[in-house]
Short mmCIF file of N, CA, C and O in Angstrom, two decimals:
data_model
loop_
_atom_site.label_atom_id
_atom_site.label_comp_id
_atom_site.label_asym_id
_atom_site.label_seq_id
_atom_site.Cartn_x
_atom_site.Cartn_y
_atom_site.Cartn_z
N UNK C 79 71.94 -36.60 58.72
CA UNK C 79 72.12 -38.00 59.07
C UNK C 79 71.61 -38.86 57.92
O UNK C 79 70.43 -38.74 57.59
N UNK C 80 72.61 -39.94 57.11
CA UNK C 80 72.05 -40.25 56.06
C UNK C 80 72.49 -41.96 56.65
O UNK C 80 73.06 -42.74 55.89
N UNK C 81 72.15 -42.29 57.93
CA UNK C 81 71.76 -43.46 57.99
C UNK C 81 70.20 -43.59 58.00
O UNK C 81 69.30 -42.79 58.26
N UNK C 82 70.24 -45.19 57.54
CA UNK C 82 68.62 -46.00 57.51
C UNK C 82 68.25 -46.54 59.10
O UNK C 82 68.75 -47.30 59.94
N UNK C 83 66.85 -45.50 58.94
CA UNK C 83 66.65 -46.61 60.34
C UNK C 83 65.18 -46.92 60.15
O UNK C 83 64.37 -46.18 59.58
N UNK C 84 64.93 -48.04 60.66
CA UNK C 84 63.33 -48.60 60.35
C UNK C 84 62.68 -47.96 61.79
O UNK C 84 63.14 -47.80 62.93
N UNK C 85 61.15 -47.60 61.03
CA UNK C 85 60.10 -46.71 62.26
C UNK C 85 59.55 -47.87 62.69
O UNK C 85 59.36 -47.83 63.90
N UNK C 86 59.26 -48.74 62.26
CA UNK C 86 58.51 -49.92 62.14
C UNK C 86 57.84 -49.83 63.29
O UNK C 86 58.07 -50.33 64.39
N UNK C 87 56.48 -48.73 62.72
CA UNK C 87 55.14 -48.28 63.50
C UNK C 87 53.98 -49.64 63.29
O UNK C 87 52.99 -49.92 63.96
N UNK C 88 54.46 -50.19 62.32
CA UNK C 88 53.41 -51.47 61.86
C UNK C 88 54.08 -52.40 62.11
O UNK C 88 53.50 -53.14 61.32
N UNK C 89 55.14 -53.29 62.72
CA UNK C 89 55.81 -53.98 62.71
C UNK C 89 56.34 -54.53 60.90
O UNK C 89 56.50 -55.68 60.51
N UNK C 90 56.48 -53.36 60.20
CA UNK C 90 57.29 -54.02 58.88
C UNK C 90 58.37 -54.57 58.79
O UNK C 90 58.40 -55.70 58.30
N UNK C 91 59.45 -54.01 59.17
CA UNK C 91 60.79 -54.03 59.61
C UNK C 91 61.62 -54.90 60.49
O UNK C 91 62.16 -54.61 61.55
N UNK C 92 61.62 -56.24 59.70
CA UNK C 92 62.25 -57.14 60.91
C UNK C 92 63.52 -56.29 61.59
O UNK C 92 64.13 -55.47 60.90
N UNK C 93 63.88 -56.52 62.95
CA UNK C 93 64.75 -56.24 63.66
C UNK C 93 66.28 -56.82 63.08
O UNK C 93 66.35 -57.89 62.48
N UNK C 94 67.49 -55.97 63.33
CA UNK C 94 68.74 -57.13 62.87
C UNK C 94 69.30 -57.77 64.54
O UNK C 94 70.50 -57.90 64.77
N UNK C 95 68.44 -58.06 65.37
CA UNK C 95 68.98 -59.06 66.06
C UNK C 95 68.40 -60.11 66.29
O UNK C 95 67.71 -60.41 67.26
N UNK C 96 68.94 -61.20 64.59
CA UNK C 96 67.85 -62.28 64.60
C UNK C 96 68.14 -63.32 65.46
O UNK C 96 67.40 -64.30 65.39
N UNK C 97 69.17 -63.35 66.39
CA UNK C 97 69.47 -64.39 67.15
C UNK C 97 68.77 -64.35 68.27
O UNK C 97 68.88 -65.29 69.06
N UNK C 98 67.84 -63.12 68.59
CA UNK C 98 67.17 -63.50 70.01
C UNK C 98 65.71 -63.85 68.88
O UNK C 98 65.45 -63.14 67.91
N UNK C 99 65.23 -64.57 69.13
CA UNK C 99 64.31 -65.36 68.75
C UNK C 99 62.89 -64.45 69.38
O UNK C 99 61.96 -63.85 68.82
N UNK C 100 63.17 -64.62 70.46
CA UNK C 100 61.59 -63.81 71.05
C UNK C 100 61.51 -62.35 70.50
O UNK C 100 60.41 -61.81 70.61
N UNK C 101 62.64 -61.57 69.87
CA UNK C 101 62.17 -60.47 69.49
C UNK C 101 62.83 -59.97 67.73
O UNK C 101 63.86 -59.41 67.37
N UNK C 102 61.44 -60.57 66.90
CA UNK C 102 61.69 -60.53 66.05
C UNK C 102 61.15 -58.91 65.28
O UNK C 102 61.08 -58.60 64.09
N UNK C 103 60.87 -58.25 66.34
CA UNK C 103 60.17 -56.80 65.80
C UNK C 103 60.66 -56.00 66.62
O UNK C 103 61.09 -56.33 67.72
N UNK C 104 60.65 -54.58 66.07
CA UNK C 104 61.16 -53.62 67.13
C UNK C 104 59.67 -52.40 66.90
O UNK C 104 58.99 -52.16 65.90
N UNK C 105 59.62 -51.90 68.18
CA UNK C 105 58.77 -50.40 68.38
C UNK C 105 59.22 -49.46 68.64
O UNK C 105 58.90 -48.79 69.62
N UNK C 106 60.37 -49.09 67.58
CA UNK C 106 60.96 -47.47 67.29
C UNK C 106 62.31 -47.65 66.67
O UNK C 106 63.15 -48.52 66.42
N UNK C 107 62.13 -46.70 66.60
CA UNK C 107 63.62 -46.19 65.37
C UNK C 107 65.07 -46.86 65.70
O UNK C 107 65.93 -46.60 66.53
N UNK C 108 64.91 -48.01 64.47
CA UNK C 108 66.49 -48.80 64.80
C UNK C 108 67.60 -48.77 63.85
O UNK C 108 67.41 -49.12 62.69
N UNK C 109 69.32 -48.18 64.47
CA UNK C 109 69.59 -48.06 62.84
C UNK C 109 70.24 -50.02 62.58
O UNK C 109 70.74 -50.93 63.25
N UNK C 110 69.72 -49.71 61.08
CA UNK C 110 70.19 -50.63 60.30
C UNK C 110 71.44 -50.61 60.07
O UNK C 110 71.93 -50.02 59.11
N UNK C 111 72.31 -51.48 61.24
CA UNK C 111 74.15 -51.76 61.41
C UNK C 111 74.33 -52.15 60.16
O UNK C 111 75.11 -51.36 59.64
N UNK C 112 73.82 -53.42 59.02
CA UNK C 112 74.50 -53.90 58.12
C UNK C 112 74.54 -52.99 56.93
O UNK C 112 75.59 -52.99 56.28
N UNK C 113 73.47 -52.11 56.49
CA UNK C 113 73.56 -51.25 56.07
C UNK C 113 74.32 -49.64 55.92
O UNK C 113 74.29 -48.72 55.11
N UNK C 114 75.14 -50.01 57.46
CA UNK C 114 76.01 -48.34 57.45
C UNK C 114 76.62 -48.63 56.51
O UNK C 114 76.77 -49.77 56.07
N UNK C 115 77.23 -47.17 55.90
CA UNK C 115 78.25 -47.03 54.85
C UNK C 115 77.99 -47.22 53.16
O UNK C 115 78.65 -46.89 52.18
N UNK C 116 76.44 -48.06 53.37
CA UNK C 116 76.19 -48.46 51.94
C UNK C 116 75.38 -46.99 50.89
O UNK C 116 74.92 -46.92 49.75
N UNK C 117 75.53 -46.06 52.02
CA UNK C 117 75.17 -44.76 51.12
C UNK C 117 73.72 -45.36 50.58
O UNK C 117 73.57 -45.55 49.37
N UNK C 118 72.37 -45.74 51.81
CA UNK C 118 71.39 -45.53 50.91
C UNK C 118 70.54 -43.90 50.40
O UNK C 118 70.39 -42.79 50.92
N UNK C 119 70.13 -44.60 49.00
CA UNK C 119 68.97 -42.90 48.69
C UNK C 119 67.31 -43.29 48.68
O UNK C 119 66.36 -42.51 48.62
N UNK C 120 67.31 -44.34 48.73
CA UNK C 120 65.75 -44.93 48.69
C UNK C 120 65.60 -46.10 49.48
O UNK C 120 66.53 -46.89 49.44
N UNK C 121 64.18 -46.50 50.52
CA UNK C 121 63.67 -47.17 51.25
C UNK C 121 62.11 -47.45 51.05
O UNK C 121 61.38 -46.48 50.87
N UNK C 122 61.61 -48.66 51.08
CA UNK C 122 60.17 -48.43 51.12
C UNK C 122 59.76 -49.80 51.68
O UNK C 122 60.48 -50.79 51.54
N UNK C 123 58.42 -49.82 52.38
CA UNK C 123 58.74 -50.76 53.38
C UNK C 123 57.04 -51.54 53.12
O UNK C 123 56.00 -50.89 53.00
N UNK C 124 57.13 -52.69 53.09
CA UNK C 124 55.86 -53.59 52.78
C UNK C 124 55.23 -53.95 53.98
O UNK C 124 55.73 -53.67 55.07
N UNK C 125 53.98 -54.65 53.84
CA UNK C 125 53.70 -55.39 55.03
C UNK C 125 54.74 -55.88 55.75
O UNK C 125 55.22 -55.30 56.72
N UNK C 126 55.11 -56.86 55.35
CA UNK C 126 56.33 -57.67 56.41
C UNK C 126 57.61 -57.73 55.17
O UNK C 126 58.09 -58.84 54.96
N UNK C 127 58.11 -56.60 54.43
CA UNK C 127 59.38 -56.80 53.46
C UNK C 127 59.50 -55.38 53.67
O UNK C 127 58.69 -54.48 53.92
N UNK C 128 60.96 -55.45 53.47
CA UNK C 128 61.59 -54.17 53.14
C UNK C 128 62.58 -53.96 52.12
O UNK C 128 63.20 -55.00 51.86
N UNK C 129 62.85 -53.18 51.62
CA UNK C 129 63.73 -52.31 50.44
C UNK C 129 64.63 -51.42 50.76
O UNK C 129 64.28 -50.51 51.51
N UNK C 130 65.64 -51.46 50.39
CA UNK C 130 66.08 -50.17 50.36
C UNK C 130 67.62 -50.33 49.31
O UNK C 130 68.37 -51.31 49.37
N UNK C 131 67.88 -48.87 48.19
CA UNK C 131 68.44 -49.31 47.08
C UNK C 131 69.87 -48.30 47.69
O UNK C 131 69.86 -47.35 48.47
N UNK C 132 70.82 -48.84 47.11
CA UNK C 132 72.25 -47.88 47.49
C UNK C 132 72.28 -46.89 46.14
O UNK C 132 71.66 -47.05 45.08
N UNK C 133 73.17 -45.85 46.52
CA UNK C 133 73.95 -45.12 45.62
C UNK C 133 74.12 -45.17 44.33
O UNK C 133 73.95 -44.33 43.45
N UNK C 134 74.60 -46.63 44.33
CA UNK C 134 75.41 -47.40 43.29
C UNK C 134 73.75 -47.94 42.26
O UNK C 134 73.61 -47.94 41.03
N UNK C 135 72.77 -48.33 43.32
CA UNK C 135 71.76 -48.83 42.58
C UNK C 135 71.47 -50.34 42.57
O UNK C 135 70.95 -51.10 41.75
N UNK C 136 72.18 -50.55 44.20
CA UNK C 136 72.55 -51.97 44.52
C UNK C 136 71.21 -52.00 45.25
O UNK C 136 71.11 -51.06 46.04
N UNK C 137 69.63 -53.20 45.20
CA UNK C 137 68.99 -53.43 46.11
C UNK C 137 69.49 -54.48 47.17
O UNK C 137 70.32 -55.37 46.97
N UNK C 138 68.82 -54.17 48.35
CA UNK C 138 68.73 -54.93 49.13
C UNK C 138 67.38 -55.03 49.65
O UNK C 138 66.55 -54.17 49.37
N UNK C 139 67.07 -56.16 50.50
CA UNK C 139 65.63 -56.54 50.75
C UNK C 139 65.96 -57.54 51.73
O UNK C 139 66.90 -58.31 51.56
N UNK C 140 65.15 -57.55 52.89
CA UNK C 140 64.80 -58.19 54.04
C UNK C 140 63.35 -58.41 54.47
O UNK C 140 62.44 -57.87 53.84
N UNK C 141 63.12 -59.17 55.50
CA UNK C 141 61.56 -59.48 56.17
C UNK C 141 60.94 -61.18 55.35
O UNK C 141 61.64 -62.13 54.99
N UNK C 142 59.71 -61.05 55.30
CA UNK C 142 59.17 -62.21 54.83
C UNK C 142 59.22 -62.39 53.02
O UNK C 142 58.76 -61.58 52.20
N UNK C 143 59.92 -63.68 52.74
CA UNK C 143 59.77 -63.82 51.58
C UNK C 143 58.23 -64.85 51.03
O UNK C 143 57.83 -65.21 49.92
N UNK C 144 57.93 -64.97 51.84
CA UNK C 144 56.37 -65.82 51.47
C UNK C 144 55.83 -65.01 50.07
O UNK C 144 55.83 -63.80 49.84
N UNK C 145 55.51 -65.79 49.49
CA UNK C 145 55.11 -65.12 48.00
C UNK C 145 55.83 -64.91 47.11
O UNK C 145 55.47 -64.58 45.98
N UNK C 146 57.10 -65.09 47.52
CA UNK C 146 57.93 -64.01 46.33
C UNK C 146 58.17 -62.67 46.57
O UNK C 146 58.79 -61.90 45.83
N UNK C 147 57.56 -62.40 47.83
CA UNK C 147 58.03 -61.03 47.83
C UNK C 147 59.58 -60.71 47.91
O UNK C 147 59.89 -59.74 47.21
N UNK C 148 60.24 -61.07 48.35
CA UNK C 148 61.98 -60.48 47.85
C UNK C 148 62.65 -60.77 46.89
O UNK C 148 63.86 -60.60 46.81
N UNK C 149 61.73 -61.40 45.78
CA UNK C 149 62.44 -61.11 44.30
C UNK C 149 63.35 -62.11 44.45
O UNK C 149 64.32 -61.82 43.76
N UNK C 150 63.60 -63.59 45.25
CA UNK C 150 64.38 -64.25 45.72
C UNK C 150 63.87 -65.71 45.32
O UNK C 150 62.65 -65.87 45.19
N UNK C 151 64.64 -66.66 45.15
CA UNK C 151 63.98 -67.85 44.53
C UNK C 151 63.75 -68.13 45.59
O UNK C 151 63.63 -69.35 45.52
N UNK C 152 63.57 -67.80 46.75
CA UNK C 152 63.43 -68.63 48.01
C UNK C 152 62.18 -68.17 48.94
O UNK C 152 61.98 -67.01 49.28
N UNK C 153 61.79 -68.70 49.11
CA UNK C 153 60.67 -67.98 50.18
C UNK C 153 60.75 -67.66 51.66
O UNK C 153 59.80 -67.41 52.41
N UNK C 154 62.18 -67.73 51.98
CA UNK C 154 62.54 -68.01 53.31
C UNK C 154 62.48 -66.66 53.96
O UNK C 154 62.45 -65.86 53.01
N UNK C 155 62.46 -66.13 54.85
CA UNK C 155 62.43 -64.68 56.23
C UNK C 155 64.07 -64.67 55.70
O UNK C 155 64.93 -65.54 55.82
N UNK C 156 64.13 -63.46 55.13
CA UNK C 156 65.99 -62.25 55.62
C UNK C 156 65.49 -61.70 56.87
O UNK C 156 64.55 -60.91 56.92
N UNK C 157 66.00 -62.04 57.66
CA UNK C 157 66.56 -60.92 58.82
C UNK C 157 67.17 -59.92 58.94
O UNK C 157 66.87 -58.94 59.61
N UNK C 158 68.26 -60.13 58.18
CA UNK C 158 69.32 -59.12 57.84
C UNK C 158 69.27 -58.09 56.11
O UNK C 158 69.27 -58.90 55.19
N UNK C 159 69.25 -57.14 55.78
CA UNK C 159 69.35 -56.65 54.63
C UNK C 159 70.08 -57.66 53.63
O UNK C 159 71.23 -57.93 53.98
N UNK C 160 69.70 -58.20 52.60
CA UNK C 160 70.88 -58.52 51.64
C UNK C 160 70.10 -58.03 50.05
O UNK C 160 68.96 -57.92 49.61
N UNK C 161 71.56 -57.82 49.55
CA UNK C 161 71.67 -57.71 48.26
C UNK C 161 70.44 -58.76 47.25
O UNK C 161 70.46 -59.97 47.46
N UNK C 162 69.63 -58.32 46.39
CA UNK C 162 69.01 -59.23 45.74
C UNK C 162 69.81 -59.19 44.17
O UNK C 162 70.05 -58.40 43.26
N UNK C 163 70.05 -60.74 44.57
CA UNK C 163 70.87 -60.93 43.03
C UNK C 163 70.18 -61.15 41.72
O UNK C 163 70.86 -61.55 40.77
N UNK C 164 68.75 -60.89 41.56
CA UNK C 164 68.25 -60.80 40.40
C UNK C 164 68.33 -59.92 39.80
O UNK C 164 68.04 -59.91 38.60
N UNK C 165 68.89 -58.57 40.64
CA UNK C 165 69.55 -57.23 39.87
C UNK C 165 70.98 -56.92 39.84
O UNK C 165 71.57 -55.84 39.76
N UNK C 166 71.50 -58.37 39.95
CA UNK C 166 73.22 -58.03 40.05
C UNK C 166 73.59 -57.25 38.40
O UNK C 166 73.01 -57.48 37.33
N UNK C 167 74.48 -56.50 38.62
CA UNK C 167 74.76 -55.60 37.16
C UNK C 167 74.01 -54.94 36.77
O UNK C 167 74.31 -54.41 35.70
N UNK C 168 72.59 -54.55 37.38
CA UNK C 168 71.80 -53.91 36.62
C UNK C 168 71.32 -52.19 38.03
O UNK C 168 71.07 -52.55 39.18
N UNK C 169 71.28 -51.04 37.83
CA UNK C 169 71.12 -50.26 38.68
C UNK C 169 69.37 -49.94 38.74
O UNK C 169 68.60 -49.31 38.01
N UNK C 170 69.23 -50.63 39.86
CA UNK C 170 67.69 -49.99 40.20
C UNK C 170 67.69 -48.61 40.64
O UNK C 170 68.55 -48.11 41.37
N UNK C 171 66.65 -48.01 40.14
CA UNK C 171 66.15 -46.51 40.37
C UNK C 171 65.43 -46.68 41.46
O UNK C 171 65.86 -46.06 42.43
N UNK C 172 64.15 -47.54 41.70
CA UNK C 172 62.81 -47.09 42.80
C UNK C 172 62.06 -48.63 42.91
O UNK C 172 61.75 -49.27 41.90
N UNK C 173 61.84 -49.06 44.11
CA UNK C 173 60.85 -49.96 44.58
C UNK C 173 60.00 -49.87 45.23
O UNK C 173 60.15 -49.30 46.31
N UNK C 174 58.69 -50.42 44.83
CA UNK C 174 57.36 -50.01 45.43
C UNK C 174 57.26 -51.40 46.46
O UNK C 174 57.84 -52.43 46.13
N UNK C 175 56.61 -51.33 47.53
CA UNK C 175 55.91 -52.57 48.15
C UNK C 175 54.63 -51.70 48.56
O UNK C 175 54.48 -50.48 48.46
N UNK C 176 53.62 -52.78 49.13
CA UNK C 176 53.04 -53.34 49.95
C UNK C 176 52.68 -54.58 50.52
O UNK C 176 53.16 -54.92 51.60
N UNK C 177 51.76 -55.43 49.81
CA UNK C 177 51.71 -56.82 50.02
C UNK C 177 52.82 -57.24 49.43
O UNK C 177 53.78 -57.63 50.11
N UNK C 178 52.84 -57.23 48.16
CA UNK C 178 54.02 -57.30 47.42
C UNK C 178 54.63 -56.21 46.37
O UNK C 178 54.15 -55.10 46.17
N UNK C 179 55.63 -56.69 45.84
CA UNK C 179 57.08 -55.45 45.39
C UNK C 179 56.64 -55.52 43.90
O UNK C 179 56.20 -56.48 43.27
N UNK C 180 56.89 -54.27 43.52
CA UNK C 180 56.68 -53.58 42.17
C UNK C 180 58.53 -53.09 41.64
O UNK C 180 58.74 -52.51 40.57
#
């Protein structure tokens, strides 16, 4: 089985059903719908951010951007996985988090 699913034993892993408002966390193994098909090989998961790189070497990143953590000019919460375009054209190998991303 080479889908992604978040354990989110710590609540890292925002949930992808950001439209119910009251449940912005899940407690057990959820697969990541926007992510089928994108052939991931790497995941790694921060306090409140997550990672995970495709095939191709495409990142994506979700959860809290406070700080800078999603590499995003924006500081705003992804809910949903997206692509970070500060590596458009370029193939990432490996991303580290915790507080914040390496």
């Amino acid at each position: 089985d080479r889908r992604l699913y978040d354990e989110n034993t710590r609540n890292e892993l925002f949930e992808e059903r950001a439209e119910d408002s009251k449940s912005l966390f899940v407690n057990e193994p959820t697969l990541i719908q926007s992510l089928f098909g994108k052939r991931i090989v790497f995941a790694a998961a921060g306090e409140l951010h997550s990672f995970a790189i495709s095939e191709d070497g495409r990142l994506y990143g979700w959860g809290s951007g406070k700080d800078g953590r999603l590499g995003t000019s924006s500081h705003t919460t992804l809910f949903l996985p997206k692509p970070i375009d500060y590596f458009k054209g370029k193939k990432v190998l490996h991303v580290e988090t915790s507080v914040h991303t390496l």
